[in-house]
GROMACS .gro file of C-alpha atoms in nm:
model
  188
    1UNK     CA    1   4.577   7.635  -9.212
    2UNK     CA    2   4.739   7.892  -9.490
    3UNK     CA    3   5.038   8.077  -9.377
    4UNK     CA    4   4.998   8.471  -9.282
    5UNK     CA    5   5.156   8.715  -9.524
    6UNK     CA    6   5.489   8.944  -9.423
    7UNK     CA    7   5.565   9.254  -9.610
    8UNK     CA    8   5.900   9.359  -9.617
    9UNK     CA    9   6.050   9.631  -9.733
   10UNK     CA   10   6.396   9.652  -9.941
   11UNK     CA   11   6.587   9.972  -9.877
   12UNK     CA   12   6.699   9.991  -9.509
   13UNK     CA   13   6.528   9.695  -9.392
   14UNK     CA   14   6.730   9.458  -9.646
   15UNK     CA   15   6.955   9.688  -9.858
   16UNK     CA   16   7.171   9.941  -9.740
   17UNK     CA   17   7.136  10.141 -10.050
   18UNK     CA   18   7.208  10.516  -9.809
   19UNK     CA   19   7.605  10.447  -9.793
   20UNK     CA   20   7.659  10.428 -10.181
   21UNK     CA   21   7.399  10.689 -10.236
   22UNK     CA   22   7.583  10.886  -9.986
   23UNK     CA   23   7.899  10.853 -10.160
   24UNK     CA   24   7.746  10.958 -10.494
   25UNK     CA   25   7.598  11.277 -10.322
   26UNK     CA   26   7.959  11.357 -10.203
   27UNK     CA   27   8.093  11.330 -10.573
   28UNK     CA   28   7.788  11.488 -10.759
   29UNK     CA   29   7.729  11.759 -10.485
   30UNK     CA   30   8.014  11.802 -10.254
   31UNK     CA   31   7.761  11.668  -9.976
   32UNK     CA   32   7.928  11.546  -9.718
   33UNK     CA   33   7.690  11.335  -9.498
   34UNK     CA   34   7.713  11.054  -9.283
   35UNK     CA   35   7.464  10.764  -9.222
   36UNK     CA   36   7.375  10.844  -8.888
   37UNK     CA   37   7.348  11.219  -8.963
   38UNK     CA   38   7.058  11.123  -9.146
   39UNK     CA   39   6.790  11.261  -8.942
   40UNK     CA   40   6.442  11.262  -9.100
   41UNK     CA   41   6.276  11.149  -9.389
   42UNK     CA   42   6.394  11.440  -9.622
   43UNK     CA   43   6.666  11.532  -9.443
   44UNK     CA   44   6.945  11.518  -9.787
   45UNK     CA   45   6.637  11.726  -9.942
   46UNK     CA   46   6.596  11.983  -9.727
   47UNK     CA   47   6.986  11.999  -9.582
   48UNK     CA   48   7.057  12.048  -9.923
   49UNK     CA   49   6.779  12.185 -10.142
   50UNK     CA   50   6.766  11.933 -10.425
   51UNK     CA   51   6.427  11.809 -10.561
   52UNK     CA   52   6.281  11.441 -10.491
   53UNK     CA   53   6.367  11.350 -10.861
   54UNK     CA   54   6.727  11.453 -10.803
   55UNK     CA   55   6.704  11.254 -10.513
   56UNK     CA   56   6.522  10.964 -10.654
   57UNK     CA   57   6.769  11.011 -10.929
   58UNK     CA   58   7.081  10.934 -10.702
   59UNK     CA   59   6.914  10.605 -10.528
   60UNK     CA   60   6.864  10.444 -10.894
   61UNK     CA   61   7.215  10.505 -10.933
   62UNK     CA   62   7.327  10.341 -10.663
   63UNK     CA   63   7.110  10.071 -10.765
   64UNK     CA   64   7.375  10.025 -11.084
   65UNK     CA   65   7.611   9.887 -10.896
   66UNK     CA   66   7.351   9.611 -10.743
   67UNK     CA   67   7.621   9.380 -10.642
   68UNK     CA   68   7.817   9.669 -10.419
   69UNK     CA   69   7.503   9.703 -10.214
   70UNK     CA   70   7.567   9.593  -9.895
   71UNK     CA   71   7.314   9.423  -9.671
   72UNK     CA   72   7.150   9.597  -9.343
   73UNK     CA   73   7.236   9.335  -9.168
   74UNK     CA   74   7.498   9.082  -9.223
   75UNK     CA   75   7.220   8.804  -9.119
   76UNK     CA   76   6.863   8.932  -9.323
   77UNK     CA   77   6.939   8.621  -9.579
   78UNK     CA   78   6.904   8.356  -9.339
   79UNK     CA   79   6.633   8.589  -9.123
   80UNK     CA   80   6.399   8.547  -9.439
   81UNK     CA   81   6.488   8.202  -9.499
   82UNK     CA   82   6.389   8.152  -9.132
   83UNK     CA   83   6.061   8.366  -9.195
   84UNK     CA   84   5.974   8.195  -9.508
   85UNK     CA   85   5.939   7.855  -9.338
   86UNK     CA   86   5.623   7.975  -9.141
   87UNK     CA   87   5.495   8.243  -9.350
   88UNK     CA   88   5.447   8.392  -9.721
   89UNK     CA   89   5.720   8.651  -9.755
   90UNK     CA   90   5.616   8.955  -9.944
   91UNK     CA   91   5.867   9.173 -10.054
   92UNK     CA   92   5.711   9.549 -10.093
   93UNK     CA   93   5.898   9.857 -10.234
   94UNK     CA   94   5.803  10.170 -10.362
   95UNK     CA   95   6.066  10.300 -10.602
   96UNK     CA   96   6.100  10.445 -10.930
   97UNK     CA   97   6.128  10.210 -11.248
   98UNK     CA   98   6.514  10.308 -11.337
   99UNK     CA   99   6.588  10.046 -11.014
  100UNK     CA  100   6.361   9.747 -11.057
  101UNK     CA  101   6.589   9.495 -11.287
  102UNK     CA  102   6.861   9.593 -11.034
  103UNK     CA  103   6.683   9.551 -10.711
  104UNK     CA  104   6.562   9.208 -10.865
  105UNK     CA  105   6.937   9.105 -10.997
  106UNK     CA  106   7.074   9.188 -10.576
  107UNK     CA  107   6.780   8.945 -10.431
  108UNK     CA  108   6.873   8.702 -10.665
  109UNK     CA  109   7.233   8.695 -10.686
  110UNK     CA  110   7.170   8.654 -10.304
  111UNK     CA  111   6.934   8.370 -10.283
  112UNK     CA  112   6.656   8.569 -10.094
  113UNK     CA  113   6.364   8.342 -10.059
  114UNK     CA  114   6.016   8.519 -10.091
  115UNK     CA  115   5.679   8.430 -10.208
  116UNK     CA  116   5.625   8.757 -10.380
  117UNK     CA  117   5.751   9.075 -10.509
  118UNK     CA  118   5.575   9.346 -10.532
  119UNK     CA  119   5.736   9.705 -10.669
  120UNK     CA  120   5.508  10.008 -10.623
  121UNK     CA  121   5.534  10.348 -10.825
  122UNK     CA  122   5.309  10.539 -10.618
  123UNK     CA  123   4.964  10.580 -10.503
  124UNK     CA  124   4.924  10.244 -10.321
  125UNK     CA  125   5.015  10.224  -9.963
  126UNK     CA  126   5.199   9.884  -9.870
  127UNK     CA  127   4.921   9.822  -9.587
  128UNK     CA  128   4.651   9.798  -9.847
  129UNK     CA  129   4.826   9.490 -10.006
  130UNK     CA  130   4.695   9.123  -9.772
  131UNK     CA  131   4.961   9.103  -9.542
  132UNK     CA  132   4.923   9.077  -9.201
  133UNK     CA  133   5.242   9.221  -9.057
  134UNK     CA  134   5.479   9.404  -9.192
  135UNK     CA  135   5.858   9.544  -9.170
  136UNK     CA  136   5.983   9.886  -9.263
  137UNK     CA  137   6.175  10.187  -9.204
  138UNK     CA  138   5.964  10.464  -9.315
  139UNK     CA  139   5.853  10.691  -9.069
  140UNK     CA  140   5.582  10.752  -9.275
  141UNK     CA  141   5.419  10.392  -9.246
  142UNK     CA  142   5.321  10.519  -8.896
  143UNK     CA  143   5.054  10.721  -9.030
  144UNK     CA  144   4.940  10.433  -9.293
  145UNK     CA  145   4.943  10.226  -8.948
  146UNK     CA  146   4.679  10.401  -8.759
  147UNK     CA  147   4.399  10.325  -9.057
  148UNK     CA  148   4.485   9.984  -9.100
  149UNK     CA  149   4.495   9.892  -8.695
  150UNK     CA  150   4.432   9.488  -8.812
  151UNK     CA  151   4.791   9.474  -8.883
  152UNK     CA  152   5.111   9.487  -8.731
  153UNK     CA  153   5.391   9.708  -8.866
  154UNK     CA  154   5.715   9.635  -8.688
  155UNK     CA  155   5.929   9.980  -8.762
  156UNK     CA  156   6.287   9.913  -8.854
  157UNK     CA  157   6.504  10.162  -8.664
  158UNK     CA  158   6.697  10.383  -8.843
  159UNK     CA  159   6.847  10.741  -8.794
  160UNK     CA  160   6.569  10.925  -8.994
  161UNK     CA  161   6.310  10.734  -8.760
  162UNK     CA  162   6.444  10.790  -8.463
  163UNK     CA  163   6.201  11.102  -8.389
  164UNK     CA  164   5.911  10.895  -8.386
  165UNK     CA  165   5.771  10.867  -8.067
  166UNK     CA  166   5.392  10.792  -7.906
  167UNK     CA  167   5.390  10.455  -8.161
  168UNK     CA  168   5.057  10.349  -8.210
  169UNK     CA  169   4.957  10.013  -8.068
  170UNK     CA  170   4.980   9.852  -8.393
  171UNK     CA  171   5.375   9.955  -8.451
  172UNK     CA  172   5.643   9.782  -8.268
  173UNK     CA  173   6.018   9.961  -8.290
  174UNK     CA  174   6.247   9.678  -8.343
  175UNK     CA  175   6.635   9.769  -8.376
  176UNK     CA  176   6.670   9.454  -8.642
  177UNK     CA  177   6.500   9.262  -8.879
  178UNK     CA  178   6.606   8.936  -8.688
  179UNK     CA  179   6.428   9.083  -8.409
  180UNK     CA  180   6.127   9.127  -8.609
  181UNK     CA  181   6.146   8.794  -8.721
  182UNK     CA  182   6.224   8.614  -8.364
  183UNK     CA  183   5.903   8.809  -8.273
  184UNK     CA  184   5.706   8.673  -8.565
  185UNK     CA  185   5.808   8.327  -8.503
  186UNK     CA  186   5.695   8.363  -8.149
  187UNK     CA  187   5.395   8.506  -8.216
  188UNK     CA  188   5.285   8.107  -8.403
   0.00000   0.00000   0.00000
């Protein structure tokens, strides 16, 4: 029997990439945000009015110093080590192309194990890849969710998700990715 396919995302499910970015938004703008203040999607956006480029801009920044990101959780290494045993690990993240040989160099210098990596520019949604589950933060997978109601999308808590309510059946709010994966592994 072939092993089912996980998507994961990278930032906030694996990567904390918001602190750093945070802290270069403090020295570039005077912004003076927390994490947890973080309360939507485009919440540094709209708070305070700077395009998505400038934004996008910022993340790939962060993603310089690759080896200061810190993890989500201090435990997602050995969570995808677990999930990798039973299933094909697909990383999935949409980002721009300034960040790739970073984000690459962090999973390897920390010995992620995955079956695939996938790196998305735009116009593909992460449910149209052949996975059959998968983990992210974005409250905008929700809406990708309700098309594709054959797969499970276990949504990552974080503080600009927190408004989403009335989940469809298909979306499971999980406060960690080792929750996520303890679920998986029980679902065999």
């Amino acid at each position: 029997m072939s092993k089912k396919s996980v998507g994961i995302d990278v930032d906030g499910v694996l990567a904390n990439i918001h602190s750093p970015a945070l802290d270069i938004f403090a020295k570039r703008y005077g912004f003076l945000t927390k994490y947890n203040d973080i309360s939507n999607w485009n919440y540094l956006q709209e708070r305070y009015k700077i395009s998505r480029s400038q934004f996008l801009a910022v993340l790939d920044e962060a993603w310089v110093q690759w080896i200061d990101v810190p993890f989500v959780e201090t435990t997602i290494v050995q969570d995808l080590g677990l999930l990798h045993h039973d299933f094909n690990v697909v990383l999935i993240t949409k980002r721009t192309r300034g960040s790739l040989q970073n984000v690459l160099r962090w999973l390897q210098f920390h010995h992620f194990q995955f079956n695939e990596l996938i790196f998305l520019m735009s116009g593909r949604n992460k449910l149209d890849f052949p996975i059959h589950f998968l983990v992210d933060d974005s409250p905008k997978i929700i809406e990708e969710a309700k098309r594709c109601n054959n797969k499970t999308v276990y949504l990552r808590s974080q503080p600009w998700n927190m408004k989403m309510t009335n989940l469809p059946n298909n979306v499971i709010r999980v406060v960690s990715l080792h929750q996520a994966v303890l679920d998986l592994i029980n679902k065999l």
